[in-house]
Coordinates of C-alpha atoms in Angstrom, one line a residue:
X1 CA 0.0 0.0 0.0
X2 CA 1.4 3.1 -1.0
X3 CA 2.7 5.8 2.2
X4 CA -0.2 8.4 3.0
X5 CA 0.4 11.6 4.0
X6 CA -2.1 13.9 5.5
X7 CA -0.2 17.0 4.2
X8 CA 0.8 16.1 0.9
X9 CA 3.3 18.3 -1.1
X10 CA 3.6 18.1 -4.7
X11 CA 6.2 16.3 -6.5
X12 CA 8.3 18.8 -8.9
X13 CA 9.4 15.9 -11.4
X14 CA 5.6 15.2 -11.6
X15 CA 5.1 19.0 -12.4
X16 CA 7.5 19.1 -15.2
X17 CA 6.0 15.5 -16.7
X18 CA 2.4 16.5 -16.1
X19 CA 2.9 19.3 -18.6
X20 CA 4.3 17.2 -21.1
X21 CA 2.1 14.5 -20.6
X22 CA -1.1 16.0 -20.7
X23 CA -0.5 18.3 -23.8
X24 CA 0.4 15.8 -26.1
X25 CA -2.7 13.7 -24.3
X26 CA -4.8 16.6 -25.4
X27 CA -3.4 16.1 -28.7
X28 CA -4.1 13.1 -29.3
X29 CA -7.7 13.6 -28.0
X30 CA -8.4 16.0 -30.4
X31 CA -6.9 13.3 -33.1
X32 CA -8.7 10.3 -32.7
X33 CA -12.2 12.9 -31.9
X34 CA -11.7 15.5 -34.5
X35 CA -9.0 15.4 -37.0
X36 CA -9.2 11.2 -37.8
X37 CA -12.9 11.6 -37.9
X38 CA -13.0 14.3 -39.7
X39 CA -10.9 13.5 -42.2
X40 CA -12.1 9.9 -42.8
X41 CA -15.6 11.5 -43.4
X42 CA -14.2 14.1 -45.6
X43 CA -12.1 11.4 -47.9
X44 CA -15.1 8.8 -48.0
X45 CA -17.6 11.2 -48.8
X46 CA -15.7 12.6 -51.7
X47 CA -14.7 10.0 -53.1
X48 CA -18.3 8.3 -53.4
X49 CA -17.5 5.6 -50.9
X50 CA -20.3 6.2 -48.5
X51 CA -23.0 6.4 -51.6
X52 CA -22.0 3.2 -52.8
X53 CA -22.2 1.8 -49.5
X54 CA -25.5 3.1 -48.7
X55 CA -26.4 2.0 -52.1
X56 CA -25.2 -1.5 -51.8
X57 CA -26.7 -1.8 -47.5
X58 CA -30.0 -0.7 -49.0
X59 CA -29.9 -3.4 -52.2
X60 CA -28.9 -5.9 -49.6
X61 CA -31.3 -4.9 -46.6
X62 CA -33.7 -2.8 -47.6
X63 CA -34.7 0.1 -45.9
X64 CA -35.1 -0.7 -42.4
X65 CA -32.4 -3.6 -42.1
X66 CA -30.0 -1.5 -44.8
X67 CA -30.3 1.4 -42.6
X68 CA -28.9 -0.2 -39.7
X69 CA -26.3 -2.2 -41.9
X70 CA -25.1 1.3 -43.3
X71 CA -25.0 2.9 -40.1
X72 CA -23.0 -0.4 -38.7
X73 CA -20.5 0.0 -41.6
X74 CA -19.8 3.1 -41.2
X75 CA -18.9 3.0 -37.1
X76 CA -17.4 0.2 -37.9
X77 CA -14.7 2.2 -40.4
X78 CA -14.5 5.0 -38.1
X79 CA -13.3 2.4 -35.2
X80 CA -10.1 1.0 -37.8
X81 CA -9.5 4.4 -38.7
X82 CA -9.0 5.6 -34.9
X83 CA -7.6 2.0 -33.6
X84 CA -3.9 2.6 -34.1
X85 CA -4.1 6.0 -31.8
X86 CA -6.3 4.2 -29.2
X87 CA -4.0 1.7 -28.5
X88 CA -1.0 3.9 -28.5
X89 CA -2.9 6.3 -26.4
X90 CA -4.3 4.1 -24.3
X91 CA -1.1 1.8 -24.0
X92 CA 2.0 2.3 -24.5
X93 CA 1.8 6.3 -23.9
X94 CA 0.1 5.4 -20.4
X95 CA 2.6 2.8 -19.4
X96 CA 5.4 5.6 -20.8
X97 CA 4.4 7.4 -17.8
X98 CA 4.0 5.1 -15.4
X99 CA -0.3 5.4 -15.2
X100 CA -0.9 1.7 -16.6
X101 CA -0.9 -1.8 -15.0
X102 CA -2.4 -3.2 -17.8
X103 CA -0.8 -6.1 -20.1
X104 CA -1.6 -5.9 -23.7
X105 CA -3.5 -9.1 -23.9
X106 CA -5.6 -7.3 -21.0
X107 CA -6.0 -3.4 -22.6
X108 CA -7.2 -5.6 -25.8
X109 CA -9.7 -7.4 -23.6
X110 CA -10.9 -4.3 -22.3
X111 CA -10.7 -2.5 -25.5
X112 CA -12.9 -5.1 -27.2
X113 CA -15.6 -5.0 -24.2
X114 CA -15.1 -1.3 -24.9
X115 CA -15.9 -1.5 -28.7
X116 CA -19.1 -4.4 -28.2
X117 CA -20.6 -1.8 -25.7
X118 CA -20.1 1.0 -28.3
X119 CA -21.6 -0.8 -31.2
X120 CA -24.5 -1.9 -29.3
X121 CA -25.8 0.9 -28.2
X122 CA -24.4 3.5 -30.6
X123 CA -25.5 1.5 -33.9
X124 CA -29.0 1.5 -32.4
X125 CA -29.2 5.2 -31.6
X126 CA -27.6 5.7 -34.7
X127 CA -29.7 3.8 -36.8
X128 CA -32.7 5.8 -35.2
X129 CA -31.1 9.0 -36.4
X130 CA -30.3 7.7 -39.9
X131 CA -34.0 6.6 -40.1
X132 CA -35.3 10.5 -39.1
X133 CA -32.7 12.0 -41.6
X134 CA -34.3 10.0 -44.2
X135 CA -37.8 10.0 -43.5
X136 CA -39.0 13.0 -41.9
X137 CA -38.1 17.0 -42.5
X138 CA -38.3 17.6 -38.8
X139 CA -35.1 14.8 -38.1
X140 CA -33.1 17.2 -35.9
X141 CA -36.4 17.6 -33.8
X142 CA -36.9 14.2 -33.3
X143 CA -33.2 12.8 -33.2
X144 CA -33.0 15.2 -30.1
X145 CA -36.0 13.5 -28.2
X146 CA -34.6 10.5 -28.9
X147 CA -31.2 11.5 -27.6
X148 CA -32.7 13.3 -24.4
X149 CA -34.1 9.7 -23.3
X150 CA -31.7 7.5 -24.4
X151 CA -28.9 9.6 -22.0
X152 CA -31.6 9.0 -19.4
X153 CA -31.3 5.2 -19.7
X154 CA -28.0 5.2 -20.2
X155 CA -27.3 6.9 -16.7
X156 CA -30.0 4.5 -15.9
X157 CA -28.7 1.3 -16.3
X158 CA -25.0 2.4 -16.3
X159 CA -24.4 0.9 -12.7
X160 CA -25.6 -1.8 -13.4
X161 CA -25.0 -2.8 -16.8
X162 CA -21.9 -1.1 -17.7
X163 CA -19.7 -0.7 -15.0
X164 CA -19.9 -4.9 -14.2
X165 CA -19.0 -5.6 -17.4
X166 CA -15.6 -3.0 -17.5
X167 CA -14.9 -3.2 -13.7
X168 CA -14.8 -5.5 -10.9
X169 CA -16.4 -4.4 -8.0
X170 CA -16.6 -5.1 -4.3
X171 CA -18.8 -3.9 -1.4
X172 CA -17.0 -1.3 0.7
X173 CA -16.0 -3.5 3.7
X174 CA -14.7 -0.7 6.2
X175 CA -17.0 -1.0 8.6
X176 CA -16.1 2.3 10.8
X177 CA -15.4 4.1 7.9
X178 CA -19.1 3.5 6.5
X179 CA -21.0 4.9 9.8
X180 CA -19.1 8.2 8.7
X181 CA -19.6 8.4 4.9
X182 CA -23.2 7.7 6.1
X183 CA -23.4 10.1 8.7
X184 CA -22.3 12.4 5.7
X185 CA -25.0 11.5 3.8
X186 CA -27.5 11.8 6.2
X187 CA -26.4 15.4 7.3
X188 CA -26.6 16.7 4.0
X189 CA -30.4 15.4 4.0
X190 CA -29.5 12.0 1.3
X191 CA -31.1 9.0 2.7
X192 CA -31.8 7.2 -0.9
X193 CA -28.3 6.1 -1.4
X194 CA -27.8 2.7 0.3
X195 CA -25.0 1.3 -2.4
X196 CA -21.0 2.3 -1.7
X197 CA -18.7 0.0 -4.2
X198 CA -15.6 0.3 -4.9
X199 CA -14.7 0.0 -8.0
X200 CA -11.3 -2.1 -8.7
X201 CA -8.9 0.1 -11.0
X202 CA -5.9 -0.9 -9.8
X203 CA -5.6 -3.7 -12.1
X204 CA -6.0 -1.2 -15.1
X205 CA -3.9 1.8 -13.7
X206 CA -2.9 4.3 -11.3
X207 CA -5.7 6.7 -11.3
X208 CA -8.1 8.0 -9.1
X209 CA -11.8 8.6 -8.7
X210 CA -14.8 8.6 -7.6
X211 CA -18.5 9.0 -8.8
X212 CA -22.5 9.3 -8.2
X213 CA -24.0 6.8 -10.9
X214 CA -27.2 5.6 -11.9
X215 CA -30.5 7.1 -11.0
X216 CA -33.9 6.1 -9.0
X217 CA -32.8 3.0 -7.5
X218 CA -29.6 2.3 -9.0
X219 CA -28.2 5.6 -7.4
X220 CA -24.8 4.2 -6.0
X221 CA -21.1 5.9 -4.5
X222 CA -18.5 4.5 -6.9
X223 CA -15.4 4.4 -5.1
X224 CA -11.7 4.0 -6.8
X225 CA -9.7 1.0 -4.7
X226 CA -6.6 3.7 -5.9
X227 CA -8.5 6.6 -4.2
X228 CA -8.9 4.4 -0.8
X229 CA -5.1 2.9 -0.8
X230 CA -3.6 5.9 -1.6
X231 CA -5.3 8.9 0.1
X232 CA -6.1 9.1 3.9
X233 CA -9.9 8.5 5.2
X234 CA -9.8 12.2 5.9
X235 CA -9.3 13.1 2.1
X236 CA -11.4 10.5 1.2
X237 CA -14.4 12.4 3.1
X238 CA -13.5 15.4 0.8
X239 CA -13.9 13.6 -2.2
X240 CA -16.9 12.2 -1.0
X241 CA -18.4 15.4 0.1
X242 CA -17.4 16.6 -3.0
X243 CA -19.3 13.8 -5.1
X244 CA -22.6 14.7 -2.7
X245 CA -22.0 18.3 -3.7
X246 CA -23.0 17.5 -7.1
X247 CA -26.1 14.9 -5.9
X248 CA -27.5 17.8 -3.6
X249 CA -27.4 20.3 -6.7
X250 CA -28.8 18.0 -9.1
X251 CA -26.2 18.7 -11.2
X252 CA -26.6 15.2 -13.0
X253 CA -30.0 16.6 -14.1
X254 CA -29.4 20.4 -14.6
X255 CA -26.3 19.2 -17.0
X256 CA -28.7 16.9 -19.1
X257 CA -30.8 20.2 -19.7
X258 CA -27.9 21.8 -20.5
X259 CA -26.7 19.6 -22.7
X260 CA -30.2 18.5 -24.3
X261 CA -30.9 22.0 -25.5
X262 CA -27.7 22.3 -26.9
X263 CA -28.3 19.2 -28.8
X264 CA -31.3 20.6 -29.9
X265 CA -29.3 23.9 -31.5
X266 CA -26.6 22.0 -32.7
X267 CA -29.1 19.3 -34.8
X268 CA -31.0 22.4 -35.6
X269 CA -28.0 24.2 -37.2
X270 CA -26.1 21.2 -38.9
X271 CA -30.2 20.9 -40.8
X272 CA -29.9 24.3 -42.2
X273 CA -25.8 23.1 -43.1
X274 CA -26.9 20.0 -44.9
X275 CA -30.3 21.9 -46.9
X276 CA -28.0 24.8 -47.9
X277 CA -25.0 22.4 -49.0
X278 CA -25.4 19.5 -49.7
X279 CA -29.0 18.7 -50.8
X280 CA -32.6 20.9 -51.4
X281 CA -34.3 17.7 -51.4
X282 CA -37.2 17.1 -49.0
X283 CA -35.7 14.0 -47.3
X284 CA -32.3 13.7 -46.9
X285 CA -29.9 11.1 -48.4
X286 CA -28.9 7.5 -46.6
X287 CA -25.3 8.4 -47.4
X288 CA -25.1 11.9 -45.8
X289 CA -25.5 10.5 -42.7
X290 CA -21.7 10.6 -41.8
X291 CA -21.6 14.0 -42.8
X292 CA -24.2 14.9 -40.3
X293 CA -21.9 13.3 -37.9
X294 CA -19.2 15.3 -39.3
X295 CA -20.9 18.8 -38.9
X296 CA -21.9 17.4 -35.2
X297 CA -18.4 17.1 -34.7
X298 CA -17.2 20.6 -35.7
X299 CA -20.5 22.3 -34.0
X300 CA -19.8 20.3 -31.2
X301 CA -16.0 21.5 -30.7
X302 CA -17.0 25.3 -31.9
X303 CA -19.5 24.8 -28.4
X304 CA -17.5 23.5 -26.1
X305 CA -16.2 26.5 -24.3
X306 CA -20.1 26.9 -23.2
X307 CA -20.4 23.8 -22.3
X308 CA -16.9 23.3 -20.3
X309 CA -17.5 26.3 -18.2
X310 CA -21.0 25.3 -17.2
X311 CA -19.2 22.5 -15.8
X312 CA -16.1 24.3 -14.4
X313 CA -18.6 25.6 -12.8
X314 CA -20.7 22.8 -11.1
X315 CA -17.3 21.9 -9.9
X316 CA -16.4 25.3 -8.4
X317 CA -19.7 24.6 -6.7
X318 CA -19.4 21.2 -5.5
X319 CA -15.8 22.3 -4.0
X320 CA -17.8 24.6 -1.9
X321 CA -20.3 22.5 -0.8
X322 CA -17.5 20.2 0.6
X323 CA -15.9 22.7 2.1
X324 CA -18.9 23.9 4.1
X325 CA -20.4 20.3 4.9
X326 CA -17.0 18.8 5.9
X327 CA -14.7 22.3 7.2
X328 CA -11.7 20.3 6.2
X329 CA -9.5 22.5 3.6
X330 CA -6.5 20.8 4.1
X331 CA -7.4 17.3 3.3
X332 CA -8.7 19.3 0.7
X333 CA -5.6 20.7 -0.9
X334 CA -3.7 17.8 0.2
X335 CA -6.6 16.3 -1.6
X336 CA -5.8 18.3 -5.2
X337 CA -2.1 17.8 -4.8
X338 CA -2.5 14.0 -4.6
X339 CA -4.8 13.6 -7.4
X340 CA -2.4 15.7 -9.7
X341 CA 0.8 13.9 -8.9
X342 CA -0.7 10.2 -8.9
X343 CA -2.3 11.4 -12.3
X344 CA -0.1 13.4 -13.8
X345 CA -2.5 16.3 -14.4
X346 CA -1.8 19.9 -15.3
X347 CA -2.3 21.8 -12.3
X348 CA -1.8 25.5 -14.5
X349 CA -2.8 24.5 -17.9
X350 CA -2.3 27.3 -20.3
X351 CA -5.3 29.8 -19.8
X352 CA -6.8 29.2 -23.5
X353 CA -6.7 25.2 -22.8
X354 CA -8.2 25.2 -19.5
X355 CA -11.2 27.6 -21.2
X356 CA -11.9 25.3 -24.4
X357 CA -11.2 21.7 -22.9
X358 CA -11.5 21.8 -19.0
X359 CA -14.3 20.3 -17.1
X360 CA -12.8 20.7 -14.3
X361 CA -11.3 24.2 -12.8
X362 CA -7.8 23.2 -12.6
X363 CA -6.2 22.5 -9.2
X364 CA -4.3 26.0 -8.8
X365 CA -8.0 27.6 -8.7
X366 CA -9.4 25.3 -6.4
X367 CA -6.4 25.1 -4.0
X368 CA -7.2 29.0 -4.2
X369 CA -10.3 28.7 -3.3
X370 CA -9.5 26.3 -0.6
X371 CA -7.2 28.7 1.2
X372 CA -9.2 31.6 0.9
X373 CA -12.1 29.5 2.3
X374 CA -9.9 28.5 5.7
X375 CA -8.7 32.4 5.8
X376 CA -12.6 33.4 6.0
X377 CA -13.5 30.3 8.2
X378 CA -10.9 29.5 10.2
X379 CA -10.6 26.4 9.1

């Protein structure tokens, strides 16, 4: 079990290699999200590939069965074409640093649970929205209802469905420890939540975390078993608290809004795209499908900022709530510090990078916020 420390200091070698491991992590995000995507689409699509394959999925299925054959073809493609950056990414850059304890037989296990869970429920929801391009004027309307309840279930069953089939996962078995995370619970006013697991990541990698999932009665505390071997019970309550902050805000909820009426202006946008570029025909083509995806894709980026800084500040928000429930700032910061080192996360991105990509203000802000907290609390 790795040492604790209740005052933890950052590590200056893990400064210097969080900056360079988290910039070129960024770009390789924006790689396999953006630029391989985008390009495939863009070389396909010019070069007639996707007609032919819509013509040829139709010829063999018809239109129901060809619609879901076109729409299976085309993930597929996009999942070769950004393969060789996943597994470098998600490999051998991670075990560069030191993050992974994964073999390769077991990151391609994972990565082909990964890839079964991705086809099946985005050829589905995909198929859907191929159906609505090609059938009705109104698609973008009706792809976004569509989207706003399949999130739901998604968050739904994800306890349940997907995190047993990535993750092992054990009850939480410390017995005094649980009478306080309760007691937590209970003074905050949550009495729903009866499910704490912890959620085995060790066996993956090195990182930390912990989450609300689910909803209604599969509302459960994920644990990391990283976060409770490597930080003390008193951090732990931080991250906890934390965690609560965003249950007792509804934040799950509020974000889904968020998000659902941007879905709704970004569909809404990429139709008026598609009618004023590509076709003036009532119903839209079976094989501009991917290039809906494609506009999606740039909207999406173009939004981000508004969407990152709604969450920035959710966080911001949560901080505070733990702060004020648990009066603890220097498990707190000891708290940031940890997570940045065993990580390797940037804790002063540049200021441009932390406003387009960051969910999350980055720790220099919140161990701000921290200490400016104890000043005005004594604490």
């Amino acid at each position: 079990m790795a040492k604790r420390s209740a005052h933890y200091e950052y590590d200056p070698e893990k400064r210097r290699l969080a900056k360079i491991y988290s910039r070129q992590k960024l770009i390789m995000s924006i790689g396999n999200s953006i630029v391989i995507p985008l390009t495939a689409i863009a070389v396909l699509f010019l070069t007639g590939v996707f007609e032919r394959l819509a013509e040829y999925s139709l010829n063999a299925g018809g239109s129901i069965l060809g619609i879901i054959l076109f729409v299976f073809f085309v993930s597929a493609i996009f999942l070769i074409f950004e393969f060789p950056l996943k597994l470098y990414g998600g490999y051998f850059y991670e075990h560069k640093y030191k993050l992974s304890n994964h073999t390769l037989p077991a990151w391609f296990n994972d990565f082909f649970k990964e890839t079964l869970l991705e086809l099946v429920f985005a050829v589905p929801i995909g198929a859907i929205t191929a159906f609505l391009l090609v059938n009705f004027r109104y698609w973008w309307l009706y792809t976004s209802i569509v989207g706003i309840f399949f999130s739901l279930f998604i968050n739904f069953i994800y306890p349940v469905v997907f995190l047993p089939f990535l993750y092992k996962l054990k009850p939480y078995k410390d017995r005094s420890e649980l009478k306080n995370i309760i007691d937590i619970l209970k003074r905050v006013g949550v009495t729903n939540i009866k499910k704490i697991k912890v959620l085995i990541e060790s066996e993956k990698s090195k990182k930390v975390d912990a989450m609300f999932a689910g909803m209604g009665k599969t509302k459960s505390i994920i644990l990391y078993d990283n976060l409770l071997d490597k930080f003390t019970k008193k951090e732990v309550r931080t991250v906890i608290a934390h965690e609560l902050g965003h249950y007792v805000h509804k934040d799950i909820i509020k974000f889904e809004i968020f998000g659902a009426a941007q879905s709704v202006l970004l569909l809404y946008l990429t139709n008026l795209i598609i009618r004023n570029n590509f076709t003036a025909d009532e119903f839209i083509p079976l094989h501009i499908y991917p290039v809906v995806s494609g506009i999606l894709i740039v909207l999406g980026f173009l939004a981000m900022p508004l969407m990152m800084a709604y969450s920035r500040k959710q966080e911001a928000a949560a901080d505070k709530f733990a702060l004020d429930y648990i009066k603890d700032s220097s498990s707190q910061i000891s708290t940031e510090k940890k997570l940045c080192d065993i990580d390797l996360a940037d804790d002063k991105p540049n200021a441009f990078i932390e406003f387009w990509f960051h969910g999350h203000p980055c720790a220099e802000k919140r161990i701000k916020m921290a200490e400016q907290w104890a000043a005005e609390n004594n604490g």
